[in-house]
Short mmCIF file of C-alpha atoms in Angstrom, two decimals:
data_model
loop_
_atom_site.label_atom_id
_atom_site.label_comp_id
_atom_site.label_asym_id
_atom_site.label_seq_id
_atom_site.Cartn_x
_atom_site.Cartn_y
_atom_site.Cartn_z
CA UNK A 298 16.98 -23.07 2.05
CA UNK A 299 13.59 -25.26 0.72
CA UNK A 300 11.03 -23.95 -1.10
CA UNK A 301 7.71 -25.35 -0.13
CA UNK A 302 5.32 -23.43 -1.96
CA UNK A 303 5.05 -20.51 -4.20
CA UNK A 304 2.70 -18.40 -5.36
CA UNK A 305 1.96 -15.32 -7.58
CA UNK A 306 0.22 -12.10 -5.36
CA UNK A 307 -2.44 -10.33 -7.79
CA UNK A 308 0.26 -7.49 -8.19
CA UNK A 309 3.02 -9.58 -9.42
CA UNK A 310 4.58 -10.24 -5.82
CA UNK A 311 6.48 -13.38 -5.99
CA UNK A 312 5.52 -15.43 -2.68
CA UNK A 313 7.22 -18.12 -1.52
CA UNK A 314 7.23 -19.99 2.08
CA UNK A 315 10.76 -21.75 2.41
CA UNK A 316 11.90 -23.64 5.54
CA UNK A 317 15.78 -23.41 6.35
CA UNK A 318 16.23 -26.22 8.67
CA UNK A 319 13.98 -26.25 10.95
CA UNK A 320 12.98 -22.59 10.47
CA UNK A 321 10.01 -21.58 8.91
CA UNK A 322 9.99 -18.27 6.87
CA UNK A 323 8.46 -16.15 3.97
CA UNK A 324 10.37 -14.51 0.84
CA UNK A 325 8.43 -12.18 -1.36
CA UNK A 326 10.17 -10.33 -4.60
CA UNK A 327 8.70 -7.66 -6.97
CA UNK A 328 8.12 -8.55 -10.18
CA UNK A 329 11.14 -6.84 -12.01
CA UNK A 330 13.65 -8.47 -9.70
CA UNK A 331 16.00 -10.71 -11.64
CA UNK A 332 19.94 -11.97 -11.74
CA UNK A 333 20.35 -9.25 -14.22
CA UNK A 334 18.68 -6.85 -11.55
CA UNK A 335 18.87 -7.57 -8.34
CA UNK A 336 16.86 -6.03 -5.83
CA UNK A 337 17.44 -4.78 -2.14
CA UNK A 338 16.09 -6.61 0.65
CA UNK A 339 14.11 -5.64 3.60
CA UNK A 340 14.22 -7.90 6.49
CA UNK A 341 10.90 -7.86 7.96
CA UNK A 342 11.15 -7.98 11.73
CA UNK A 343 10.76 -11.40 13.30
CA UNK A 344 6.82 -11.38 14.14
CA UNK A 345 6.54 -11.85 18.32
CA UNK A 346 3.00 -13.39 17.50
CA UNK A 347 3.77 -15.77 15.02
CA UNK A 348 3.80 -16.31 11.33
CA UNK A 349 0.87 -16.99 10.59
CA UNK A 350 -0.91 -14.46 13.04
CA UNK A 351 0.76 -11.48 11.87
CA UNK A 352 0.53 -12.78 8.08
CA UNK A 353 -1.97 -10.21 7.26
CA UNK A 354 0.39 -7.27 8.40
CA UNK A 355 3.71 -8.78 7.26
CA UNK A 356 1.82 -9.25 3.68
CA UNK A 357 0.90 -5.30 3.24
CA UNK A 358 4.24 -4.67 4.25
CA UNK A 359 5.73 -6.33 1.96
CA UNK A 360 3.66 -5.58 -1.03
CA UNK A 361 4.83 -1.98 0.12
CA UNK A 362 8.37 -3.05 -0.37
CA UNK A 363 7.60 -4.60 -3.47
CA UNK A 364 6.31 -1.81 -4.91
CA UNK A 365 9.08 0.31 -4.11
CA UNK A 366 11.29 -2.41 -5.78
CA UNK A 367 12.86 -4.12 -3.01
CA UNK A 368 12.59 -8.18 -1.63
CA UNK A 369 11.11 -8.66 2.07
CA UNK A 370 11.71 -11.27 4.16
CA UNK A 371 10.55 -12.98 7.35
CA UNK A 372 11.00 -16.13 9.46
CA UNK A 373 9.48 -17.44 12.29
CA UNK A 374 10.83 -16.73 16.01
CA UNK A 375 12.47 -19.36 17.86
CA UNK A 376 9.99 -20.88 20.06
CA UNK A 377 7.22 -19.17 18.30
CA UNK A 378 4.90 -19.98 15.52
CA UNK A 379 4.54 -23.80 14.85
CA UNK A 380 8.09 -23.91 15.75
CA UNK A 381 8.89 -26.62 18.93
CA UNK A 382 8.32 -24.61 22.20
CA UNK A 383 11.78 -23.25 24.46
CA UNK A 384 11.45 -23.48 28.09
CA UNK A 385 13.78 -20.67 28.82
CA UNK A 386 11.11 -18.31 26.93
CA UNK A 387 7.83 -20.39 27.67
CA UNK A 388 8.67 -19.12 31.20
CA UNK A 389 9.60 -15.73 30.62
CA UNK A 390 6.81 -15.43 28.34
CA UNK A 391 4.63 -16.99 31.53
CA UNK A 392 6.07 -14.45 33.80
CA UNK A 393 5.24 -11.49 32.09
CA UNK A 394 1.25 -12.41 31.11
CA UNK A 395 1.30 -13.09 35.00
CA UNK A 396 2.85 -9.18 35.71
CA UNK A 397 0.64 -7.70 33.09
CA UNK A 398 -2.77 -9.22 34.21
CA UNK A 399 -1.77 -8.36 37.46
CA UNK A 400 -1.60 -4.73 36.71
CA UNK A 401 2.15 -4.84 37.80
CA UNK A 402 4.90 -2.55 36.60
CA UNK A 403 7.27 -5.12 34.97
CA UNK A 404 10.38 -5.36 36.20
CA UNK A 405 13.73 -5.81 35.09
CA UNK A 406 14.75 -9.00 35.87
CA UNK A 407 11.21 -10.36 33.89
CA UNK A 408 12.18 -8.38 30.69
CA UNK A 409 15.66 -10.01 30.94
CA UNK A 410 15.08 -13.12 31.73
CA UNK A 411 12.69 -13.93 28.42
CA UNK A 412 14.01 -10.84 26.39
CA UNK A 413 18.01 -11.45 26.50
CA UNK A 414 17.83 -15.60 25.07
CA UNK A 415 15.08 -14.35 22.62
CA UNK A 416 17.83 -11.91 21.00
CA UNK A 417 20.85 -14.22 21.61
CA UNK A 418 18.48 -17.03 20.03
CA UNK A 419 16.96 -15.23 16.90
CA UNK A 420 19.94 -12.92 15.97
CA UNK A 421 22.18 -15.64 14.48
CA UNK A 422 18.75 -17.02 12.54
CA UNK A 423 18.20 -13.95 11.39
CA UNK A 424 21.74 -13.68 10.05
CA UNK A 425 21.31 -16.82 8.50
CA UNK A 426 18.26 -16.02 6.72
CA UNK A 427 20.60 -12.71 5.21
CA UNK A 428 23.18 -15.44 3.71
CA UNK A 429 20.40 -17.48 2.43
CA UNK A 430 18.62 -15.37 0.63
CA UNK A 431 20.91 -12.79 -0.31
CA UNK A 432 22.53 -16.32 -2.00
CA UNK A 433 19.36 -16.09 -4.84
CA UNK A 434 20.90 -14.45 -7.66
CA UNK A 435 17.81 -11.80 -8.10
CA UNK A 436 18.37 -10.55 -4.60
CA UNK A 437 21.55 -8.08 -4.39
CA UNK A 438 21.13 -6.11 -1.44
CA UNK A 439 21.93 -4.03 0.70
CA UNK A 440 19.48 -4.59 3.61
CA UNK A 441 17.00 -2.77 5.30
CA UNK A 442 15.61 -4.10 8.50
CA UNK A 443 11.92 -3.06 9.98
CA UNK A 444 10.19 -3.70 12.80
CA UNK A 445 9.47 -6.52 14.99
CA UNK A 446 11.12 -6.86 18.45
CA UNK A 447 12.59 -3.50 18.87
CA UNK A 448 16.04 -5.14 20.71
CA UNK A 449 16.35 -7.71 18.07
CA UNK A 450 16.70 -5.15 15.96
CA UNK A 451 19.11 -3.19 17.99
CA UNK A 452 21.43 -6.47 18.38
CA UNK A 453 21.03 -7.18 14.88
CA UNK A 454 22.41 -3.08 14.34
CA UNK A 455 25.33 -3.60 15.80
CA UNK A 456 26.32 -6.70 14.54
CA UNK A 457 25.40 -7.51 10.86
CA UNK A 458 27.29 -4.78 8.69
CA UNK A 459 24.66 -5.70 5.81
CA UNK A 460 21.91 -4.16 7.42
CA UNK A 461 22.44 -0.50 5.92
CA UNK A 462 19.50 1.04 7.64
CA UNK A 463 16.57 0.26 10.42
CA UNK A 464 13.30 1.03 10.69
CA UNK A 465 11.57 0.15 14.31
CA UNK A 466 8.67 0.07 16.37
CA UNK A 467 9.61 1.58 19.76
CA UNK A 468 8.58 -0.61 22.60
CA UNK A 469 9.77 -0.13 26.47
CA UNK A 470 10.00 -3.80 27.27
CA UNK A 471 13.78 -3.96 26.46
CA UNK A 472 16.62 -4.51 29.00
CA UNK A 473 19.10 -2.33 29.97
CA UNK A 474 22.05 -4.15 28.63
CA UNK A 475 20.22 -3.78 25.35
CA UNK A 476 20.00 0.12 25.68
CA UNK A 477 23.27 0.08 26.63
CA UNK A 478 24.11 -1.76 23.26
CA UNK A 479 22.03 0.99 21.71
CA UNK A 480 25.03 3.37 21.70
CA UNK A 481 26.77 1.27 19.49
CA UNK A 482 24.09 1.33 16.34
CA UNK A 483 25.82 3.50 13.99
CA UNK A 484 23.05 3.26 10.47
CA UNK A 485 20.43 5.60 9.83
CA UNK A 486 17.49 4.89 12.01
CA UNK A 487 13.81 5.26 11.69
CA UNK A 488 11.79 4.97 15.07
CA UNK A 489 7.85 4.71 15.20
CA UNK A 490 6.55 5.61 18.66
CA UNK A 491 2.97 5.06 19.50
CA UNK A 492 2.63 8.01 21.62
CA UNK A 493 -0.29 6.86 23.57
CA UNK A 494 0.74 2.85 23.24
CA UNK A 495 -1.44 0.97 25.80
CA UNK A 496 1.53 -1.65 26.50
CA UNK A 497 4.57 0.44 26.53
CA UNK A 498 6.19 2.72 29.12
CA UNK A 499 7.02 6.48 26.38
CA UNK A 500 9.65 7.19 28.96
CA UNK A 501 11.02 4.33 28.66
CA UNK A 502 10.95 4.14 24.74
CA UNK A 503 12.12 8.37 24.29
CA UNK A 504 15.47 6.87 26.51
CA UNK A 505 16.26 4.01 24.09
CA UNK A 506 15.73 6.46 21.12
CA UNK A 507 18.15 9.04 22.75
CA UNK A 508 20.77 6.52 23.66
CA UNK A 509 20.92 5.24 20.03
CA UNK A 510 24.82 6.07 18.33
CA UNK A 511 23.45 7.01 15.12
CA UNK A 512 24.17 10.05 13.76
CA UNK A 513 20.90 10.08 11.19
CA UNK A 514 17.93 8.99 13.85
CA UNK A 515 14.13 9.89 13.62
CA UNK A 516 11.47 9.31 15.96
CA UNK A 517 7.77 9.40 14.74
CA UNK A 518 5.28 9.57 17.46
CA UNK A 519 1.70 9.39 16.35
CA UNK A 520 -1.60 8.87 18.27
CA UNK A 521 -3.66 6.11 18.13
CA UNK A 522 -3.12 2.85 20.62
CA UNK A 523 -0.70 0.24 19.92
CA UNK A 524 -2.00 -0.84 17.03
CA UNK A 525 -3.31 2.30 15.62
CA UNK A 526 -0.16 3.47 13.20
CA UNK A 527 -1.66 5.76 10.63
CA UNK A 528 -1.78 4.61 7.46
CA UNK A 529 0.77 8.23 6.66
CA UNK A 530 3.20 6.61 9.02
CA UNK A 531 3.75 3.65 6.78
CA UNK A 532 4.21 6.22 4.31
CA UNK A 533 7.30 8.09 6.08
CA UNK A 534 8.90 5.22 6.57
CA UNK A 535 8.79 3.56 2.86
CA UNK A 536 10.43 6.71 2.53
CA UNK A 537 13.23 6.15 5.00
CA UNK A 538 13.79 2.85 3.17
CA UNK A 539 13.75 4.23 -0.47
CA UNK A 540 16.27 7.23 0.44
CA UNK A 541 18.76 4.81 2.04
CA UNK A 542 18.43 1.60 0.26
CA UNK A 543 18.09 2.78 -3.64
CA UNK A 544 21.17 5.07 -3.08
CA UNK A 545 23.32 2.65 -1.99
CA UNK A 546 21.75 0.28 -4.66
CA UNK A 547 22.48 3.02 -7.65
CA UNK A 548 26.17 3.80 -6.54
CA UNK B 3 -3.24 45.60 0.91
CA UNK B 4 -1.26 47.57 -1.53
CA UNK B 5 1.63 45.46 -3.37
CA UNK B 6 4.88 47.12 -3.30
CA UNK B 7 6.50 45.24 -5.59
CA UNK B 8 6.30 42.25 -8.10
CA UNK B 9 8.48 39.77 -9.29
CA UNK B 10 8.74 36.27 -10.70
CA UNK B 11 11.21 33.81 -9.68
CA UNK B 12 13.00 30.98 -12.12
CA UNK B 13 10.42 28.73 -11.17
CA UNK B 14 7.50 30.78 -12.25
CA UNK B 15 6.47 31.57 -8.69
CA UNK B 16 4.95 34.99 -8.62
CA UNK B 17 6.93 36.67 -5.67
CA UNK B 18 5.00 39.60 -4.14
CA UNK B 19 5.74 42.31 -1.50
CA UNK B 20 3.01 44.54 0.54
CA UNK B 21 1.77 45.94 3.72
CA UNK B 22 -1.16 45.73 5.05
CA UNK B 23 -1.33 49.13 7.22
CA UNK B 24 2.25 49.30 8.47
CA UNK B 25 2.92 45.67 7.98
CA UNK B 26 5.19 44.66 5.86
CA UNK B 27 4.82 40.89 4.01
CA UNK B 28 5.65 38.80 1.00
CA UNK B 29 3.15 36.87 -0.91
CA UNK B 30 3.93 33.88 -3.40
CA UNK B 31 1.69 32.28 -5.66
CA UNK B 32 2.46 29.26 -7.69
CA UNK B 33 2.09 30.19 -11.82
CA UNK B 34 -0.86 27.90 -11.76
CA UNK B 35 -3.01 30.36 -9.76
CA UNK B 36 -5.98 31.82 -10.97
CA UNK B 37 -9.38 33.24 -10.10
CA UNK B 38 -11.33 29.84 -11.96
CA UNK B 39 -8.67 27.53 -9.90
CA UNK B 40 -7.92 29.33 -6.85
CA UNK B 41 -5.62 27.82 -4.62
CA UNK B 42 -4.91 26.70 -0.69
CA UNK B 43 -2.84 29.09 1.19
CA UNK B 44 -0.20 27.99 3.91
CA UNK B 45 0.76 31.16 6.50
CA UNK B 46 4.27 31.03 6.76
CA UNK B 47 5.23 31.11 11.04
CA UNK B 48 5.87 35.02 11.23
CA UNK B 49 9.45 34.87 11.43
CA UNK B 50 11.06 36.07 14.68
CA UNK B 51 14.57 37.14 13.36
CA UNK B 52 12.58 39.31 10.61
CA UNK B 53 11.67 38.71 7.27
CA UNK B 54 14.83 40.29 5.56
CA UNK B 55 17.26 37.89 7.72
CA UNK B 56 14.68 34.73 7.31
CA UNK B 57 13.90 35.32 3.58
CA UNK B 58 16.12 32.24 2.37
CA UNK B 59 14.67 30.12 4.56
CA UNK B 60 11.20 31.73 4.17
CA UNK B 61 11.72 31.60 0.34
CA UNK B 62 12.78 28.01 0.25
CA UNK B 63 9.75 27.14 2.23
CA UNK B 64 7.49 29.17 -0.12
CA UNK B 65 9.01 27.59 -3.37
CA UNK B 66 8.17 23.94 -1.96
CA UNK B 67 4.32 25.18 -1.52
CA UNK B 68 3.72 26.28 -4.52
CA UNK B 69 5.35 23.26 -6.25
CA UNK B 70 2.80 21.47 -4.34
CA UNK B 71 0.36 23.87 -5.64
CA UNK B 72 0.26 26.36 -2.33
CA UNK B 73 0.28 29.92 -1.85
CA UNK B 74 2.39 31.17 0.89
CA UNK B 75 2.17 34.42 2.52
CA UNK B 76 4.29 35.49 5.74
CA UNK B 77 4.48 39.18 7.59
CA UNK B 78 7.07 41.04 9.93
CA UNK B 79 6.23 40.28 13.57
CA UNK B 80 5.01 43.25 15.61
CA UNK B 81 8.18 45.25 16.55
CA UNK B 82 10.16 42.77 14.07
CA UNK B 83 12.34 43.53 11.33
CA UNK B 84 12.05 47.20 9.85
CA UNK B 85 8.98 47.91 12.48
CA UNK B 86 9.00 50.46 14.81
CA UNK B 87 10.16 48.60 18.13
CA UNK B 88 8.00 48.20 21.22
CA UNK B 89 8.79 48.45 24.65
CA UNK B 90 7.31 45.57 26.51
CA UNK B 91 8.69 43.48 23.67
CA UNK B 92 11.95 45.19 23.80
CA UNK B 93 12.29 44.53 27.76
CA UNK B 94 11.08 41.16 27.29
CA UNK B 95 13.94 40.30 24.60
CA UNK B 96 16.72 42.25 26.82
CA UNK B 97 15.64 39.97 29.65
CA UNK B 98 15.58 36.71 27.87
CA UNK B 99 19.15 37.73 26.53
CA UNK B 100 20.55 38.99 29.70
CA UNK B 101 19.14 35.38 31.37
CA UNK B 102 20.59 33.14 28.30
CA UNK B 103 24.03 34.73 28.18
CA UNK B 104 24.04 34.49 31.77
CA UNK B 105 23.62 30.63 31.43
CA UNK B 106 20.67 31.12 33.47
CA UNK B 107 17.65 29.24 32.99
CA UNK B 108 15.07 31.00 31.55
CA UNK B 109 12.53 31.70 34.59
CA UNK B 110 8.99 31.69 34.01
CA UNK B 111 8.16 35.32 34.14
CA UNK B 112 10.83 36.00 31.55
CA UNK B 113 9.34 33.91 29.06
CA UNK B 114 5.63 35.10 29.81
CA UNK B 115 6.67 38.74 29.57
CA UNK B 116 8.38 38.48 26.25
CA UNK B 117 6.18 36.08 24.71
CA UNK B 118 2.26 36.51 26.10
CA UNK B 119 2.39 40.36 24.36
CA UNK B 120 4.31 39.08 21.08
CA UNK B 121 0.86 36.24 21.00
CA UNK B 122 -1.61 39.30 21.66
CA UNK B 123 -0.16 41.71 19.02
CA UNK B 124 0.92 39.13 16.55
CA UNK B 125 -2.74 37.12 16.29
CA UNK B 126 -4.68 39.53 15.04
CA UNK B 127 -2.22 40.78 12.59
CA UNK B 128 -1.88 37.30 11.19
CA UNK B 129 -5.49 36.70 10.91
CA UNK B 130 -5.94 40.27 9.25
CA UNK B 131 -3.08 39.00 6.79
CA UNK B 132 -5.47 36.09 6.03
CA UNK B 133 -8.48 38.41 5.33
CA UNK B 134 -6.33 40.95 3.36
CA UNK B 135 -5.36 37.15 1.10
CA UNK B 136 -7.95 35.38 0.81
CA UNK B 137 -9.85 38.20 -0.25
CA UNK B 138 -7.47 37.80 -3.30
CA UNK B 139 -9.38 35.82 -6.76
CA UNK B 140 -6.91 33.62 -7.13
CA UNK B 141 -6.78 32.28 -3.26
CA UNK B 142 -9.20 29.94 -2.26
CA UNK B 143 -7.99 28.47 1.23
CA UNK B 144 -8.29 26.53 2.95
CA UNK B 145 -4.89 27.83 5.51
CA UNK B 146 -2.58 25.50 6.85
CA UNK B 147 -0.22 27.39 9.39
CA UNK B 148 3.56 26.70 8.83
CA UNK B 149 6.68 27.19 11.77
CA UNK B 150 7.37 30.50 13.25
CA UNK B 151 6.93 31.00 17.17
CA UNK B 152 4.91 28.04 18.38
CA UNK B 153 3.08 29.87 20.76
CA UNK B 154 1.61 31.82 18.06
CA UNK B 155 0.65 28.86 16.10
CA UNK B 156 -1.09 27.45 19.07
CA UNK B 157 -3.41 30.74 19.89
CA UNK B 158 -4.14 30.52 15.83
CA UNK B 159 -4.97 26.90 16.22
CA UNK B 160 -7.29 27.63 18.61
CA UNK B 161 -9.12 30.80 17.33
CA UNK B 162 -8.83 31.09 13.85
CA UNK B 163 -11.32 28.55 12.10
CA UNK B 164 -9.79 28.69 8.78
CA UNK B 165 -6.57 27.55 9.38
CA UNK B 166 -7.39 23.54 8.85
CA UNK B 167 -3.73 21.61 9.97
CA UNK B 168 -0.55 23.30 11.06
CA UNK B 169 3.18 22.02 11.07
CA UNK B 170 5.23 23.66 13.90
CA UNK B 171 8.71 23.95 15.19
CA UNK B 172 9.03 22.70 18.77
CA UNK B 173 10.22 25.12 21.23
CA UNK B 174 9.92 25.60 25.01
CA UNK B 175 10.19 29.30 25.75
CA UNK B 176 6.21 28.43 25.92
CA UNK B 177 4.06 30.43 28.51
CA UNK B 178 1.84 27.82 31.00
CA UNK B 179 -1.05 29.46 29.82
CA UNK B 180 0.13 28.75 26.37
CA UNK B 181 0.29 24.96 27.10
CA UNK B 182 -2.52 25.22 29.16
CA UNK B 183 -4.27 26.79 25.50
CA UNK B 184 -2.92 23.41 23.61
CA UNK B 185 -5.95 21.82 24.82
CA UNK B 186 -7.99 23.58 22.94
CA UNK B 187 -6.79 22.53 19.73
CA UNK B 188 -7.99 20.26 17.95
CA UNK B 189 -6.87 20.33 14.32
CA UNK B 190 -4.17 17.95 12.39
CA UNK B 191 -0.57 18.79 13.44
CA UNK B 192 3.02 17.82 12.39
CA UNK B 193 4.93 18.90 15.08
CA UNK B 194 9.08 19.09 14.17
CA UNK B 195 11.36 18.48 17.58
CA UNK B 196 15.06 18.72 17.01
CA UNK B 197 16.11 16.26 19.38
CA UNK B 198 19.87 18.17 20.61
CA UNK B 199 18.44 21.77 20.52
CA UNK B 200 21.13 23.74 22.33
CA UNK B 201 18.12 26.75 22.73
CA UNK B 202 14.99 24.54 23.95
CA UNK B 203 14.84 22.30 26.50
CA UNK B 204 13.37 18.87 25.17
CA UNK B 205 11.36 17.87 28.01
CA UNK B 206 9.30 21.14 27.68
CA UNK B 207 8.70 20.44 23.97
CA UNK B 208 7.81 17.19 24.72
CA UNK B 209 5.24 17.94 26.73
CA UNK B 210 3.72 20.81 25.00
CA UNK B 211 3.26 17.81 22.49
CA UNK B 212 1.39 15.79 24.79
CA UNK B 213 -0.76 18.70 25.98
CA UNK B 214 -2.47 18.92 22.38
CA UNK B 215 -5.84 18.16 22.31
CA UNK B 216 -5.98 17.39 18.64
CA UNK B 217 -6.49 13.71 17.67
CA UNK B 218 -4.31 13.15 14.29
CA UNK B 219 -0.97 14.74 15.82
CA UNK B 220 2.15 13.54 14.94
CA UNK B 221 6.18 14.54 16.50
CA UNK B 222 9.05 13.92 14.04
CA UNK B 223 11.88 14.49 16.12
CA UNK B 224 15.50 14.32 14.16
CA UNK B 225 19.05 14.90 15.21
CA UNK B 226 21.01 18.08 14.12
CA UNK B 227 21.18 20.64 16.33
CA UNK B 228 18.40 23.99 16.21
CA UNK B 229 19.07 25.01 12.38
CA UNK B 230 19.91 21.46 11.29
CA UNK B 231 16.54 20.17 10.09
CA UNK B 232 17.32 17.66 7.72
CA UNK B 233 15.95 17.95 4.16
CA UNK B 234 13.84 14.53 4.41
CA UNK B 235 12.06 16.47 7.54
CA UNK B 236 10.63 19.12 4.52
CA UNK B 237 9.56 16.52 2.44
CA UNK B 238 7.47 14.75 5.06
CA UNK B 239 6.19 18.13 6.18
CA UNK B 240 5.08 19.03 2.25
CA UNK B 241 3.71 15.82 2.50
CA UNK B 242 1.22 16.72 5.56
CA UNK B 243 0.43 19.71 4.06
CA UNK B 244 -0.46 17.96 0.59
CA UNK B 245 -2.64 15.65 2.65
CA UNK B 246 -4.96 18.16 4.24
CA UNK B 247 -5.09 21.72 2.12
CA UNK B 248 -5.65 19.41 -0.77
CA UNK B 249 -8.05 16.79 0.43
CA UNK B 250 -10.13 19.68 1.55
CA UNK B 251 -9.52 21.98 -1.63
CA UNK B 252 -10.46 18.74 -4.00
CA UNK B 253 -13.82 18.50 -1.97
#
């Protein structure tokens, strides 16, 4: 992990960009954290539109976490971003903008074929990004993860026992082999549904919430487009991370 | 309104019983009440196994207003409780018995027979209650309406201007016309869905959801069974309350 630049936020958020091989990513700490007090860490889902795009969002987020008292941090996709382009995705990618502009329902085989290497791709990153950073002596853990590509996070569930708890962003573009996986996701969940969500099928996104294992799982649906989460929704869910990620911290 | 009795609890709550006519009700008013700082009222969802069997629950509820600095006033459901009974309701709860022990599903014209008189009797009683409160120094409104039968809050949604937001329990014993009537309203809601409910069917409270006309509504659907609301559910349901009796009140 290389630091490339670093930068203090005007409320005492430590910013830095880092690159760990070729992957470009963002770490930002609160203030108090330190190797005498180490802080949790939220894993900020991997943004589908790039770094730099979604800085603006990934930013309030994680001032939010900050201010809570816990680390956040984000890389860039594979293929996305800056990052070299992946013909396995550029095509999937190219096959659903085709479905979409045509008005088409998108089918299964579409979603698969760019959403099932994006998760096999980004998952071990991901994981790699936990050892790196929860290396830095004034990050402790555990780990929250939040948002992002909804079956990312689902992968990343059932695989990495130091993610503790999940908070995502219900979307209907995931395979079925993913929903199956669902079952398996054990941690505390916290699901934001977009009831009237432009680009996502609610059916679709109420049957991945219901297949999911876990035995503590909320949905929140709220009105207001795919974009349009209410500013109270954020709310709820620096909730969800406070109740699950100080108690474990405190024990 | 006569008070029948008059009691404070640990937590300086002033705890008060009455009837209005041959209603009887409980009143609670948080110990910072008072005729120069009046204070928002929430109507507790008339409770439909009686106020004497609900009045932990009920209690509970009314404790967490007033810490947020609520009154909270609830009153037995026509032919509820200590009441005398009445026969359509009677017929209509023998029926809905007879169908669930049966394992039947419950048919249409069961649930419209029970429930479409229980709306008509219990409305104006409830908004009476509100006159008979707010007529009181120390309570200022405005109401927010809290759980109970849903299809009551709905009609009070829709006809009784001074109730401002409302939080309600999903069910689906719901009359069509009652659904039909969730077009109509239009204020802030914080609907509560528990997702395994062995007594409602989810699809029905799902779409009683989307039938709400109201912009700002929100579904916070958690796992549990019927009684097992979680205790985070409360806290984001104080929260929605906190948002829009006192935004309102401050004005």
């Amino acid at each position: 992990m290389h630091i490339t630049s670093e930068r203090r936020l005007d409320d005492g958020v430590l910013e830095r960009e880092f690159t760990l091989g070729e992957i470009p990513g963002i770490l930002w700490t609160p203030a108090s954290a330190s190797a005498s007090q180490p802080v949790p860490l939220i894993l900020l889902g991997l943004p589908p539109l790039g770094l730099r795009a979604m800085y603006p969002r990934l930013v309030e987020r994680a001032r939010r976490a900050a201010a809570d008292g816990f680390a956040a941090v984000t890389v860039e996709l594979p293929g996305g971003g800056d990052r070299p382009r992946l013909a396995v995705l550029e095509q999937g990618r190219a096959d659903l903008r085709r479905a979409m502009q045509a008005g088409e329902p998108v089918g299964a085989e579409i979603v698969d074929a760019l959403v099932l290497p994006l998760v096999e791709l980004a998952v071990p990153e991901a994981r790699a990004t936990l050892d790196a950073v929860l290396a830095l002596p004034e990050i402790g853990g555990p780990v929250g993860y939040s948002g992002g590509v909804i079956s990312i996070g689902v992968r990343l569930a059932v695989v990495e026992p130091r993610i503790v708890a999940a908070g995502l962003f219900a979307g209907s573009l995931v395979p079925r082999a993913i929903v199956e996986e669902a079952r398996q996701v054990s941690i505390p969940l916290h699901v934001l549904l977009q009831w009237d969500d432009e680009g996502n099928d609610r059916q679709a996104s109420l049957e991945l919430f219901d297949a999911f294992g876990s035995k503590e799982k909320t949905l929140h649906a709220n009105m207001g487009g795919h974009t349009g989460v209410p500013r109270f929704a954020g709310e709820d869910a620096a909730g969800f991370f406070a109740r699950h990620l100080n108690a474990r911290h405190l024990r």
